[in-house]
Amino acid sequence: DQQVKQNSPSLSVQEGRISILNCDYTNSMFDYFLWYKKYPAEGPTFLISISSIKDKNEDGRFTVFLNKSAKHLSLHIVPSQPGDSAVYFCAASSGNTGKLIFGQGTTLQVKP
Amino acid sequence: GAVVSQHPSRVICKSGTSVKIECRSLDFQATTMFWYRQFPKQSLMLMATSNEGSKATYEQGVEKDKFLINHASLTLSTLTVTSAHPEDSSFYICSVPTGLASTQTQYFGPGTRLLVL
């Protein structure tokens, strides 16, 4: 049972344009969501997070939107840069366990 | 955030041997660390929660006798893959959580690539 889903395995965008990465979840108990960026053979790097009490959080070029009623979150990267090319994972946690449930990942390619 | 290191970064071993992977929190005292595993082109799967001074808690389906976890200090957790088999070949990653329990952010180590021949 995949509680966190990233239905797009890959995404390709042109440099300077917006990248939108999507994530859906099924567990209504999730109350904290995170996005990570990962290169092959490396550990994930934290990008941005959002609590369920908010619907938007912004940090530089990265903005995360949360739609609780739809159980959907998205990561916007604007403007996209070639260095953003990587695999992006969304993750969710609930309560005080701290345990993260990860989506399958979306490979982003930003073309120069 | 926390700075996390892992050693070794890569290990090749023969089937039946045991392999120890170290996870160190370099700038943060961690009473809890997490161990994940990632198979090629798949997601990260939580294996267990490492607890300083007490037993680790394992996720469903993870054999505690096969994946021994020892959290000896606030900066070190070790994962030992005992009697390794080729199906244990994977990318093992640890993480250190920081912040309040309800809004913890986990910071990951660089990972350890295990190949069992």
Short mmCIF file of C-alpha atoms in Angstrom, two decimals:
data_model
loop_
_atom_site.label_atom_id
_atom_site.label_comp_id
_atom_site.label_asym_id
_atom_site.label_seq_id
_atom_site.Cartn_x
_atom_site.Cartn_y
_atom_site.Cartn_z
CA ASP A 1 0.00 0.00 0.00
CA GLN A 2 1.70 3.14 -1.26
CA GLN A 3 0.69 5.91 1.12
CA VAL A 4 2.72 8.55 -0.68
CA LYS A 5 2.62 8.58 -4.46
CA GLN A 6 4.52 10.47 -7.09
CA ASN A 7 2.76 9.45 -10.25
CA SER A 8 5.14 11.10 -12.68
CA PRO A 9 8.40 9.15 -12.91
CA SER A 10 10.05 11.90 -14.89
CA LEU A 11 9.73 15.53 -15.91
CA SER A 12 11.67 17.57 -18.43
CA VAL A 13 11.63 21.36 -18.51
CA GLN A 14 13.56 24.11 -20.19
CA GLU A 15 16.01 26.21 -18.20
CA GLY A 16 14.34 29.31 -16.82
CA ARG A 17 10.86 27.83 -16.87
CA ILE A 18 8.86 26.54 -13.93
CA SER A 19 9.15 22.93 -12.73
CA ILE A 20 6.12 21.52 -10.96
CA LEU A 21 6.52 18.24 -9.12
CA ASN A 22 3.43 16.58 -7.71
CA CYS A 23 2.76 14.27 -4.81
CA ASP A 24 -0.40 12.64 -3.49
CA TYR A 25 -0.99 10.91 -0.19
CA THR A 26 -3.69 8.71 1.21
CA ASN A 27 -3.15 8.83 4.97
CA SER A 28 -5.11 11.72 6.48
CA MET A 29 -2.99 11.44 9.64
CA PHE A 30 0.05 12.85 7.86
CA ASP A 31 0.71 16.32 9.22
CA TYR A 32 4.18 17.20 8.03
CA PHE A 33 5.54 17.01 4.51
CA LEU A 34 9.03 17.37 3.11
CA TRP A 35 10.74 17.48 -0.25
CA TYR A 36 14.19 16.04 -0.82
CA LYS A 37 16.55 16.18 -3.77
CA LYS A 38 18.76 13.20 -4.51
CA TYR A 39 21.63 12.48 -6.84
CA PRO A 40 22.64 8.89 -7.68
CA ALA A 41 24.73 7.16 -5.01
CA GLU A 42 24.22 10.04 -2.58
CA GLY A 43 21.93 10.63 0.36
CA PRO A 44 18.86 12.85 -0.04
CA THR A 45 19.28 16.57 0.57
CA PHE A 46 16.51 18.40 2.38
CA LEU A 47 14.88 21.17 0.33
CA ILE A 48 11.74 22.45 1.97
CA SER A 49 8.94 21.35 4.27
CA ILE A 50 5.41 22.30 5.17
CA SER A 51 3.19 21.67 8.14
CA SER A 52 -0.42 20.70 7.65
CA ILE A 53 -1.54 23.94 9.28
CA LYS A 54 -0.21 25.84 6.29
CA ASP A 55 -1.02 25.74 2.60
CA LYS A 56 2.13 27.32 1.27
CA ASN A 57 5.76 27.65 2.18
CA GLU A 58 8.38 29.47 0.16
CA ASP A 59 12.16 29.42 0.26
CA GLY A 60 13.97 31.16 -2.53
CA ARG A 61 13.23 29.45 -5.83
CA PHE A 62 11.32 26.65 -4.09
CA THR A 63 7.68 26.81 -3.07
CA VAL A 64 5.63 23.97 -1.67
CA PHE A 65 1.84 24.02 -1.85
CA LEU A 66 -0.39 21.80 0.25
CA ASN A 67 -4.03 21.02 -0.52
CA LYS A 68 -5.26 19.01 2.43
CA SER A 69 -8.73 18.38 1.08
CA ALA A 70 -7.26 16.85 -2.05
CA LYS A 71 -4.40 15.20 -0.14
CA HIS A 72 -2.03 16.70 -2.65
CA LEU A 73 1.16 18.69 -2.47
CA SER A 74 3.39 20.15 -5.11
CA LEU A 75 6.85 21.60 -5.35
CA HIS A 76 7.41 24.55 -7.66
CA ILE A 77 10.90 25.48 -8.77
CA VAL A 78 11.21 28.77 -10.57
CA PRO A 79 13.28 29.57 -12.45
CA SER A 80 14.56 26.06 -13.11
CA GLN A 81 18.30 25.62 -13.54
CA PRO A 82 20.31 22.75 -15.05
CA GLY A 83 21.77 22.09 -11.60
CA ASP A 84 18.27 21.25 -10.40
CA SER A 85 18.38 18.06 -12.46
CA ALA A 86 18.04 15.23 -9.94
CA VAL A 87 15.48 12.87 -8.43
CA TYR A 88 12.97 14.59 -6.17
CA PHE A 89 11.24 12.72 -3.36
CA CYS A 90 8.31 13.88 -1.35
CA ALA A 91 7.94 12.45 2.15
CA ALA A 92 5.32 12.57 4.86
CA SER A 93 5.19 11.94 8.57
CA SER A 94 2.51 11.86 11.23
CA GLY A 95 2.39 12.65 14.92
CA ASN A 96 5.55 12.41 16.91
CA THR A 97 7.06 9.29 15.38
CA GLY A 98 9.36 11.19 13.09
CA LYS A 99 9.14 8.31 10.62
CA LEU A 100 9.12 9.38 7.00
CA ILE A 101 7.17 7.67 4.27
CA PHE A 102 8.65 8.43 0.88
CA GLY A 103 7.12 8.61 -2.56
CA GLN A 104 8.70 6.81 -5.49
CA GLY A 105 10.52 9.88 -6.73
CA THR A 106 10.37 12.00 -9.88
CA THR A 107 13.41 12.50 -12.05
CA LEU A 108 13.67 16.12 -13.13
CA GLN A 109 15.74 17.08 -16.12
CA VAL A 110 16.31 20.76 -16.77
CA LYS A 111 17.58 21.38 -20.27
CA PRO A 112 19.87 24.33 -21.00
CA GLY B 1 20.68 21.00 9.90
CA ALA B 2 22.75 18.05 11.04
CA VAL B 3 25.87 16.90 9.24
CA VAL B 4 25.86 13.13 8.88
CA SER B 5 28.62 10.82 7.70
CA GLN B 6 28.62 7.14 6.81
CA HIS B 7 31.41 4.64 6.55
CA PRO B 8 32.19 2.85 4.37
CA SER B 9 30.76 4.51 1.29
CA ARG B 10 31.00 1.29 -0.66
CA VAL B 11 31.59 -2.32 0.30
CA ILE B 12 31.78 -5.57 -1.61
CA CYS B 13 31.62 -8.79 0.35
CA LYS B 14 31.15 -12.49 -0.15
CA SER B 15 27.89 -14.20 0.60
CA GLY B 16 27.70 -15.36 4.21
CA THR B 17 29.91 -12.67 5.68
CA SER B 18 28.80 -9.81 7.94
CA VAL B 19 29.17 -6.15 7.13
CA LYS B 20 29.10 -3.23 9.55
CA ILE B 21 28.02 0.24 8.44
CA GLU B 22 28.63 3.25 10.65
CA CYS B 23 26.50 6.37 10.81
CA ARG B 24 27.88 9.40 12.61
CA SER B 25 26.20 12.66 13.52
CA LEU B 26 29.07 15.12 13.34
CA ASP B 27 27.50 18.22 14.86
CA PHE B 28 24.34 17.10 16.59
CA GLN B 29 23.64 14.77 19.45
CA ALA B 30 21.06 12.31 18.27
CA THR B 31 19.08 10.10 20.61
CA THR B 32 17.36 8.72 17.54
CA MET B 33 18.64 7.84 14.11
CA PHE B 34 16.87 6.15 11.23
CA TRP B 35 18.10 3.50 8.79
CA TYR B 36 16.71 3.29 5.26
CA ARG B 37 17.33 1.05 2.30
CA GLN B 38 16.93 1.93 -1.36
CA PHE B 39 16.86 -0.59 -4.17
CA PRO B 40 17.69 0.62 -7.69
CA LYS B 41 15.09 2.95 -9.14
CA GLN B 42 12.91 2.56 -6.07
CA SER B 43 11.95 4.67 -3.12
CA LEU B 44 13.64 4.86 0.26
CA MET B 45 12.18 2.34 2.67
CA LEU B 46 12.49 2.80 6.41
CA MET B 47 14.10 -0.24 8.00
CA ALA B 48 14.39 0.68 11.65
CA THR B 49 14.63 3.38 14.26
CA SER B 50 17.87 3.38 16.22
CA ASN B 51 17.49 4.48 19.83
CA GLU B 52 20.44 5.53 21.95
CA GLY B 53 20.73 3.34 25.02
CA SER B 54 17.89 1.02 24.11
CA LYS B 55 16.81 -1.48 21.51
CA ALA B 56 16.09 -0.48 17.97
CA THR B 57 12.55 -0.68 16.67
CA TYR B 58 12.13 -2.42 13.35
CA GLU B 59 9.58 -1.90 10.62
CA GLN B 60 7.31 -4.71 9.61
CA GLY B 61 9.09 -7.25 7.45
CA VAL B 62 12.61 -6.30 8.53
CA GLU B 63 14.45 -9.09 10.31
CA LYS B 64 16.00 -7.78 13.50
CA ASP B 65 18.41 -10.72 13.75
CA LYS B 66 19.69 -10.06 10.28
CA PHE B 67 20.03 -6.31 10.54
CA LEU B 68 21.62 -5.63 13.92
CA ILE B 69 21.51 -2.03 15.07
CA ASN B 70 23.56 -0.61 17.91
CA HIS B 71 23.25 3.01 19.00
CA ALA B 72 26.23 3.18 21.31
CA SER B 73 26.44 6.93 21.75
CA LEU B 74 24.66 10.14 20.85
CA THR B 75 26.73 10.47 17.72
CA LEU B 76 27.10 6.90 16.45
CA SER B 77 24.73 4.22 15.22
CA THR B 78 25.86 1.06 13.47
CA LEU B 79 23.99 -1.30 11.19
CA THR B 80 25.41 -4.81 10.80
CA VAL B 81 24.14 -6.94 7.97
CA THR B 82 24.71 -10.47 9.22
CA SER B 83 25.24 -13.45 6.94
CA ALA B 84 24.78 -11.24 3.92
CA HIS B 85 23.22 -12.64 0.76
CA PRO B 86 23.06 -11.20 -2.76
CA GLU B 87 19.49 -10.02 -2.15
CA ASP B 88 20.82 -7.76 0.61
CA SER B 89 22.71 -5.79 -2.02
CA SER B 90 21.30 -2.30 -1.78
CA PHE B 91 21.98 1.32 -0.89
CA TYR B 92 21.79 1.85 2.87
CA ILE B 93 21.25 5.36 4.20
CA CYS B 94 20.98 6.70 7.72
CA SER B 95 19.39 9.91 8.88
CA VAL B 96 19.44 12.16 11.91
CA PRO B 97 16.25 13.98 12.89
CA THR B 98 16.37 17.51 14.26
CA GLY B 99 13.74 19.87 15.57
CA LEU B 100 10.50 19.31 17.39
CA ALA B 101 9.03 15.84 17.19
CA SER B 102 6.01 16.96 15.21
CA THR B 103 8.01 18.91 12.65
CA GLN B 104 11.24 16.98 12.54
CA THR B 105 13.47 17.31 9.55
CA GLN B 106 15.72 14.37 8.83
CA TYR B 107 19.20 14.96 7.51
CA PHE B 108 20.70 12.08 5.61
CA GLY B 109 24.13 10.61 5.35
CA PRO B 110 25.77 10.02 1.97
CA GLY B 111 24.77 6.36 1.95
CA THR B 112 26.62 3.04 1.73
CA ARG B 113 26.49 0.89 -1.37
CA LEU B 114 26.57 -2.80 -0.43
CA LEU B 115 27.24 -5.45 -3.03
CA VAL B 116 27.11 -9.07 -1.92
CA LEU B 117 28.64 -11.54 -4.33
#
